[in-house]
CSV table of C-alpha atoms and ligand atoms in Angstrom, one decimal:
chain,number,residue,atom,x,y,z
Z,1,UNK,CA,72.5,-2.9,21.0
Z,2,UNK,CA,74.1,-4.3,24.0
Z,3,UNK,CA,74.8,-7.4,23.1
Z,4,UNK,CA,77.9,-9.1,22.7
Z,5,UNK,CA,78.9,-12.6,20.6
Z,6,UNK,CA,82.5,-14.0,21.2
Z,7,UNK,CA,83.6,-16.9,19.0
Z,8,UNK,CA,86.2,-19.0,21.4
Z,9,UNK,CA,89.2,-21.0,20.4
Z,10,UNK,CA,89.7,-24.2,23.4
Z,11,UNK,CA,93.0,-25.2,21.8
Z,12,UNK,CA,93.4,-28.9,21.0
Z,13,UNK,CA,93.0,-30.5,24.3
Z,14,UNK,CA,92.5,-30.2,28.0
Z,15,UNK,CA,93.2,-26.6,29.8
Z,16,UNK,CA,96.8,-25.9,29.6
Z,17,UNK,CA,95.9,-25.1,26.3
Z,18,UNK,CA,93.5,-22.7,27.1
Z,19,UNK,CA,94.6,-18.9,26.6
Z,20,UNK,CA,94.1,-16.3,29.4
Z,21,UNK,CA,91.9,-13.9,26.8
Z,22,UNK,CA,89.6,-17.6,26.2
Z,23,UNK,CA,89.7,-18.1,29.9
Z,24,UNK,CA,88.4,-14.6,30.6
Z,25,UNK,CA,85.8,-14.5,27.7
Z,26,UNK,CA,84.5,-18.5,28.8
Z,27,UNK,CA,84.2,-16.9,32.8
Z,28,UNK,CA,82.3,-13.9,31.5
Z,29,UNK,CA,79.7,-15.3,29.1
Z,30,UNK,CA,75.8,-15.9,30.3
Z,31,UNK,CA,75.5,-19.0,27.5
Z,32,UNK,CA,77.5,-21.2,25.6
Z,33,UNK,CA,76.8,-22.8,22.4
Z,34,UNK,CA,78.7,-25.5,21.0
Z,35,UNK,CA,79.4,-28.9,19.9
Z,36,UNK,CA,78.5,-30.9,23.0
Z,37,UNK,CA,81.8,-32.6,23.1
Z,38,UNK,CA,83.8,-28.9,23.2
Z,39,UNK,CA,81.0,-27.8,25.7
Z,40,UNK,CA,81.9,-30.4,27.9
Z,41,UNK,CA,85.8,-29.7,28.3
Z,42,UNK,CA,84.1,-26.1,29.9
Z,43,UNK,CA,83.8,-26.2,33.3
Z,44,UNK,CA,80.3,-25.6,34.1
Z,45,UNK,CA,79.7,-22.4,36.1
Z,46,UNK,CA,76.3,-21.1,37.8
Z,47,UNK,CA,73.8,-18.4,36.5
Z,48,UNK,CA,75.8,-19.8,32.5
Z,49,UNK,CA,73.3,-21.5,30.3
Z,50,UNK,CA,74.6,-24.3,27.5
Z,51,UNK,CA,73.4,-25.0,24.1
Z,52,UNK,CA,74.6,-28.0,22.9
Z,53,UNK,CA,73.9,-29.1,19.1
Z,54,UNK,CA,75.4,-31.2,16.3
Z,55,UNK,CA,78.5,-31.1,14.8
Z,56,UNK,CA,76.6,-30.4,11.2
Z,57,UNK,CA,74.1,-28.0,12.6
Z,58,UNK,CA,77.3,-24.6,12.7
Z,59,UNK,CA,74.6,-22.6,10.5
Z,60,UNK,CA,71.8,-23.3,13.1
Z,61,UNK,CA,74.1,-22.7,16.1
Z,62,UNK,CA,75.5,-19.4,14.5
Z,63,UNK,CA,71.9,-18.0,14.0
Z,64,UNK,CA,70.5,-19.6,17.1
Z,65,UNK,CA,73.6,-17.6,19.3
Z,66,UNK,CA,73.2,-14.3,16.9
Z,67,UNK,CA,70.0,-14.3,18.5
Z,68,UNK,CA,70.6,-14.7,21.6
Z,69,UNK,CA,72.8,-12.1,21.7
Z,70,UNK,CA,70.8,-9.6,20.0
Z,71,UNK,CA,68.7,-10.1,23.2
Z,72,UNK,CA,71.4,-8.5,24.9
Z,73,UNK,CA,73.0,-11.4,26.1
Z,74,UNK,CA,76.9,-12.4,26.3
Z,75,UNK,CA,77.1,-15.2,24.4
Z,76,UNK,CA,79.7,-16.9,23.8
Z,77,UNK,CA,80.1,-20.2,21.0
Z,78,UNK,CA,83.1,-22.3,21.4
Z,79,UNK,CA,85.4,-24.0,19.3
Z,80,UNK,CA,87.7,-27.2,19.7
Z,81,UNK,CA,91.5,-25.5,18.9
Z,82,UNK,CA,91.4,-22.2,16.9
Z,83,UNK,CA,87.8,-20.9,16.1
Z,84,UNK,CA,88.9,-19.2,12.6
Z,85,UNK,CA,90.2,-22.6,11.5
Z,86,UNK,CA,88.0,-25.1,9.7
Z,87,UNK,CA,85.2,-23.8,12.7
Z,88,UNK,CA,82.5,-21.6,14.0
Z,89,UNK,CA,84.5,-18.0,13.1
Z,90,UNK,CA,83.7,-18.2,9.7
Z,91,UNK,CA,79.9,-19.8,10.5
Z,92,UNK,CA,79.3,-16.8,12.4
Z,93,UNK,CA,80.5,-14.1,9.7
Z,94,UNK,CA,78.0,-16.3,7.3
Z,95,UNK,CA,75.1,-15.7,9.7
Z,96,UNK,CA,75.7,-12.1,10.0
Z,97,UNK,CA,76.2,-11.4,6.1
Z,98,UNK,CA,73.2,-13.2,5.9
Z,99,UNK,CA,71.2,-12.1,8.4
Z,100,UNK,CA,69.0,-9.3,9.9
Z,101,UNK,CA,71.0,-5.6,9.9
Z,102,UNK,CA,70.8,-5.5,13.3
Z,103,UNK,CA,73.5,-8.4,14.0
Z,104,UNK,CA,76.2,-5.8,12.2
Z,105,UNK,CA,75.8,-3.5,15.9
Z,106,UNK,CA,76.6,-6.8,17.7
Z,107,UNK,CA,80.3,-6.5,19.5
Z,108,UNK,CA,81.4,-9.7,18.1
Z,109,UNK,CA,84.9,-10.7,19.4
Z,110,UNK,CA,87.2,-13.8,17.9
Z,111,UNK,CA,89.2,-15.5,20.4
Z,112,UNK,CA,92.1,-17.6,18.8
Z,113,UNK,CA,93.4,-20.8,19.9
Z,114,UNK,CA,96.0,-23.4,19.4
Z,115,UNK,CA,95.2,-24.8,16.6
Z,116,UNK,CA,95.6,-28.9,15.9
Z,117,UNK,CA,98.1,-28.3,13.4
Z,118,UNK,CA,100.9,-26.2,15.2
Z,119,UNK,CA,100.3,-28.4,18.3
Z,120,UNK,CA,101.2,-32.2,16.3
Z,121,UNK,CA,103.8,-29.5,14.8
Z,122,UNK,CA,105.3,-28.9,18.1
Z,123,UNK,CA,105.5,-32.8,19.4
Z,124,UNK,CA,107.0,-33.9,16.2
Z,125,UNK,CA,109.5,-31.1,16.0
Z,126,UNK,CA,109.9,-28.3,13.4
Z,127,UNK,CA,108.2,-29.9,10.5
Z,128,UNK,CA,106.6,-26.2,9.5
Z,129,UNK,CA,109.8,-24.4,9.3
Z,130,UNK,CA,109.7,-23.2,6.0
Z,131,UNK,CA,106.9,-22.7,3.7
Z,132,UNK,CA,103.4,-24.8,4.3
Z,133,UNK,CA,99.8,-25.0,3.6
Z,134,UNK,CA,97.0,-26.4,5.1
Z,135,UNK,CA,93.8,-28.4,3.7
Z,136,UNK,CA,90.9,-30.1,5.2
Z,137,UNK,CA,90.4,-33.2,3.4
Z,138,UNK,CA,86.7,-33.2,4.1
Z,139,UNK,CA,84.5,-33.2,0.5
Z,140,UNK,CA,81.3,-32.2,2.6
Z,141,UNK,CA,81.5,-28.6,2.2
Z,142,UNK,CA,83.8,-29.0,-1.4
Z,143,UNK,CA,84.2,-31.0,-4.7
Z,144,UNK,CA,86.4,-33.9,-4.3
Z,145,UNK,CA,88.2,-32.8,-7.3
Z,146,UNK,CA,89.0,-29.5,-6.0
Z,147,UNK,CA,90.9,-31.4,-3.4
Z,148,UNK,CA,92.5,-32.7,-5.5
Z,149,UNK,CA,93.6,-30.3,-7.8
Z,150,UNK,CA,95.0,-28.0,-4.2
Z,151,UNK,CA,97.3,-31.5,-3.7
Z,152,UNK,CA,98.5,-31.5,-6.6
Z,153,UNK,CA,99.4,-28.1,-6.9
Z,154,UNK,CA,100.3,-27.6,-2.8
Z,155,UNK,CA,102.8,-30.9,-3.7
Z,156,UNK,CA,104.4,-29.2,-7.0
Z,157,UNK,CA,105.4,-26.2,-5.3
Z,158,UNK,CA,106.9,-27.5,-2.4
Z,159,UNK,CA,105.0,-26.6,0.3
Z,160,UNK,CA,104.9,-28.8,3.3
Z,161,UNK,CA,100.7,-29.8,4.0
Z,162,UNK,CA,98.9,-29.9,6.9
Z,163,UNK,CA,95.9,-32.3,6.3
Z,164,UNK,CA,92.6,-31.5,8.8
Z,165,UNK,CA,89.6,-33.6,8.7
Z,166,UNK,CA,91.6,-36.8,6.8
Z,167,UNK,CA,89.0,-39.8,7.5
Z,168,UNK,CA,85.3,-40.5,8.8
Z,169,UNK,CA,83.0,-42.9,8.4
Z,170,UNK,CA,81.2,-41.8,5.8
Z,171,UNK,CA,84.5,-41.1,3.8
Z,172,UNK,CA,86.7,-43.6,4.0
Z,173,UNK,CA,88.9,-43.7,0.9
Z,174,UNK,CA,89.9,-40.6,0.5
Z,175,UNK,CA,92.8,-40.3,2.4
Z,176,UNK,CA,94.4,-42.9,0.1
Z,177,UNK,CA,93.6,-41.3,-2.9
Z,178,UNK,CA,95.3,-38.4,-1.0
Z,179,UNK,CA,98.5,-40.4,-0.7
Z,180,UNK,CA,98.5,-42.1,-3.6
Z,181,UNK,CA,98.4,-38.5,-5.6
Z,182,UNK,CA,101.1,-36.9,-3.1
Z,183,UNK,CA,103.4,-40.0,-3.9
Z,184,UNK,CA,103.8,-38.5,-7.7
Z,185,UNK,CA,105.1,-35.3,-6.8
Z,186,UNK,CA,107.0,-36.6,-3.5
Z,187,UNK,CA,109.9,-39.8,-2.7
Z,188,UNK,CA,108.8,-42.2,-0.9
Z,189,UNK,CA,110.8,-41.6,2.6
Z,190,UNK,CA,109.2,-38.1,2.6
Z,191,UNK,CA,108.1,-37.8,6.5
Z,192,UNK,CA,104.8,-37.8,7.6
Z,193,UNK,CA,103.7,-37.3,10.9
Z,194,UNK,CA,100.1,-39.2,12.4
Z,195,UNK,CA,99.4,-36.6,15.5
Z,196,UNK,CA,95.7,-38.0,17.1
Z,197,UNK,CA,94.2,-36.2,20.2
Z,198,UNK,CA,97.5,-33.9,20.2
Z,199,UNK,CA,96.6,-32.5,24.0
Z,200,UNK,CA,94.6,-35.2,25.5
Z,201,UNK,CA,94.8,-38.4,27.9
Z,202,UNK,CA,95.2,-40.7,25.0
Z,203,UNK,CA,97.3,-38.4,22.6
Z,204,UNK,CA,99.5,-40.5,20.0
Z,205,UNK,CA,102.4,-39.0,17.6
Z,206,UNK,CA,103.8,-41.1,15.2
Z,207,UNK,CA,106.4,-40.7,12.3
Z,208,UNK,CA,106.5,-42.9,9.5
Z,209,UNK,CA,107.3,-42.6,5.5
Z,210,UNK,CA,104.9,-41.6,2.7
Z,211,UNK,CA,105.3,-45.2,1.1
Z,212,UNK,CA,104.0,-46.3,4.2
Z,213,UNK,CA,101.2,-43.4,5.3
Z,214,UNK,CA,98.8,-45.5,4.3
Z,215,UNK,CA,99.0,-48.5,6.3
Z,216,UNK,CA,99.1,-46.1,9.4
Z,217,UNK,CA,95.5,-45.5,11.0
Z,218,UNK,CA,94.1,-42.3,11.1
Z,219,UNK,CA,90.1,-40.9,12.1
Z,220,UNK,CA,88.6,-38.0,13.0
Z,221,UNK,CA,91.0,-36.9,15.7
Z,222,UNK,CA,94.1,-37.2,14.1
Z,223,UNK,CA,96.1,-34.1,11.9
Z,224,UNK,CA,98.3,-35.3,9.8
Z,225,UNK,CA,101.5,-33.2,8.4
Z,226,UNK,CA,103.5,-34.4,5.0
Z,227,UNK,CA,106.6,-33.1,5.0
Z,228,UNK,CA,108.5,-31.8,1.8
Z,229,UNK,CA,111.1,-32.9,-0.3
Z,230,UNK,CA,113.1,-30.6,2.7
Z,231,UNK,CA,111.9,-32.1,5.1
Z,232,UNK,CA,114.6,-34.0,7.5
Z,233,UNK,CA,114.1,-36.5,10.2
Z,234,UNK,CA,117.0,-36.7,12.9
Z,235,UNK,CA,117.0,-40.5,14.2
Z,236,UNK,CA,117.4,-40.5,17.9
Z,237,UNK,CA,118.2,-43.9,20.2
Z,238,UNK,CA,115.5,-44.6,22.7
Z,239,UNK,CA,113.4,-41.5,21.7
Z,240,UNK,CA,111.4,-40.2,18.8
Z,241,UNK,CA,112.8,-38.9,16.1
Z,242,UNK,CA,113.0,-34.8,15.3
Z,243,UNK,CA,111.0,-33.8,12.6
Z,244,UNK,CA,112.3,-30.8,11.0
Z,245,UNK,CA,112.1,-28.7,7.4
Z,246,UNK,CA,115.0,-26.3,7.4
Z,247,UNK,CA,114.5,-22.4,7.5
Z,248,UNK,CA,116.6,-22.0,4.2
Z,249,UNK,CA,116.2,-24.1,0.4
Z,250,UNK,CA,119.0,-24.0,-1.9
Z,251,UNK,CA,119.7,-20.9,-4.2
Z,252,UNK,CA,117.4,-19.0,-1.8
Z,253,UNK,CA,118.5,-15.5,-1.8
Z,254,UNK,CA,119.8,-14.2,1.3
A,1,LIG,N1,89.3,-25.6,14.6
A,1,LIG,C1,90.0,-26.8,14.8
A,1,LIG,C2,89.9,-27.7,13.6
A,1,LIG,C3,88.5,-28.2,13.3
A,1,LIG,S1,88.5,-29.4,12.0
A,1,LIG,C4,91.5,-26.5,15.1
A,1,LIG,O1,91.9,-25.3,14.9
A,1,LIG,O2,92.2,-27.4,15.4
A,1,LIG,C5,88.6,-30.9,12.9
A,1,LIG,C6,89.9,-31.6,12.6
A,1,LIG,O3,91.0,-31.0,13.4
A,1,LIG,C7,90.0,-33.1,13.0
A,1,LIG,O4,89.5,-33.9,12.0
A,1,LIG,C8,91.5,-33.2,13.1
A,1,LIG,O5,92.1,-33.3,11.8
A,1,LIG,C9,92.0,-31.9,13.7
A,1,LIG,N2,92.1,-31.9,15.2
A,1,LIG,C10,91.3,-31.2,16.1
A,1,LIG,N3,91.8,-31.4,17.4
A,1,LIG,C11,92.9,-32.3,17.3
A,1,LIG,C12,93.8,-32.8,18.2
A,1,LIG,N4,93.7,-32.6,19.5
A,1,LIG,N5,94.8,-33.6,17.8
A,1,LIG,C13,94.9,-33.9,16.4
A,1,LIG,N6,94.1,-33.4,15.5
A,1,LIG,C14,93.1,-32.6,15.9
């Protein structure tokens, strides 16, 4: 079987983001699948077919692309900053565990990206320094109270937490609740950093404390990074402040 299915990481905005390897496997492909809004930060290029499809249809899409390139195609299905992250990576494997044999003989390539998290990481400072973790806060594809239970425990031990997916319309108190449960293992002037459209024209970073996280405003574009109780802000006049969680804790050995 000739064909060939490359899962594509766009980083978290425009195309400086955009690695060579992504750039070459984008150029290369004979269709694209994808949420429409990823699609469109692809430059369209002749004789390169695009799929376009919801943001809740990644099954559909995985199979529909699978297809495709067990035609013989080169296919390639794109994803907004790193593909194995939250994204299509993992919707792909699903389909091919899944699906016909034949899919297994499929060269199947992952192409990683920047994802959000190390890029609001970046514009805040060094928040991820020493230990961290990462959770989407979305209870579509998981128990609430699981989510709960991985704050609790991600808080206790100190990591610092990365939170993907925190708000959308249809769930709009969980990131409260999210808060509110962090605030119990953490002081109130633990940092946390608000990074929405990290990469874009209309990207805004701000800092603030936990005691005040949840006055700040926060949707679907915006990562969100608590710090731990190591975490350090260094105040700065006229700028932003630096971010930071030092390499070493206390009575670490060395
Ligand atoms: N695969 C993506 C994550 C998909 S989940 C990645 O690696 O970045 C979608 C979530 O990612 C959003 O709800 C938001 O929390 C985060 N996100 C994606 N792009 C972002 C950006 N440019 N700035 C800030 N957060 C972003």
């Amino acid at each position: 079987m000739s064909g060939r299915l490359a899962v594509i990481g766009l980083g978290p905005g425009d195309q400086r983001y955009l690695t060579q390897e992504a750039h070459d496997a984008l150029e290369a492909a004979d269709a694209l699948y994808g949420y429409a809004p990823y699609l469109d930060r692809v430059p369209a290029r002749p004789n390169q077919t695009r799929h376009a499809s919801d943001n809740r249809e990644e099954g559909a899409r995985a199979q529909a692309a699978l297809r495709h390139a067990a035609d013989g195609a080169n296919v390639a299905v794109v994803s907004g900053g790193d593909p194995g992250v939250f994204a299509m990576a993992a919707s792909v494997l699903e389909a091919v565990e899944s699906g016909p044999h034949a899919w297994r003989a499929l060269d199947i390539a992952i192409v990683p990206g920047i994802t959000a998290m190390l890029a609001v990481a970046a514009r805040a400072g060094a928040p991820l320094g020493h230990d961290f973790c990462t959770l989407s806060l979305s209870d579509n594809l998981k128990p609430w109270e699981l989510i709960e239970r991985r704050l609790d425990a991600a808080a206790s031990a100190g990591f610092v937490i990365a939170l993907y997916n925190p708000v959308s319309r249809a769930r709009p108190w969980q990131l409260g609740k999210a808060f509110t449960l962090l605030s119990r293992h953490l002081p109130g002037a633990t940092p946390v950093i608000f990074g929405r459209a990290v990469g874009r024209g209309d990207e805004s970073v701000t800092v603030t404390a936990l005691a005040a996280a949840a006055d700040a405003s926060a949707d679907m574009a915006t990562l969100i990074i608590v710090g731990s109780r190591e975490t350090r802000l260094i105040v700065r006049e006229g700028q932003s402040p630096l971010v930071y969680t030092p390499r070493a804790v206390e009575g670490a050995l060395t």
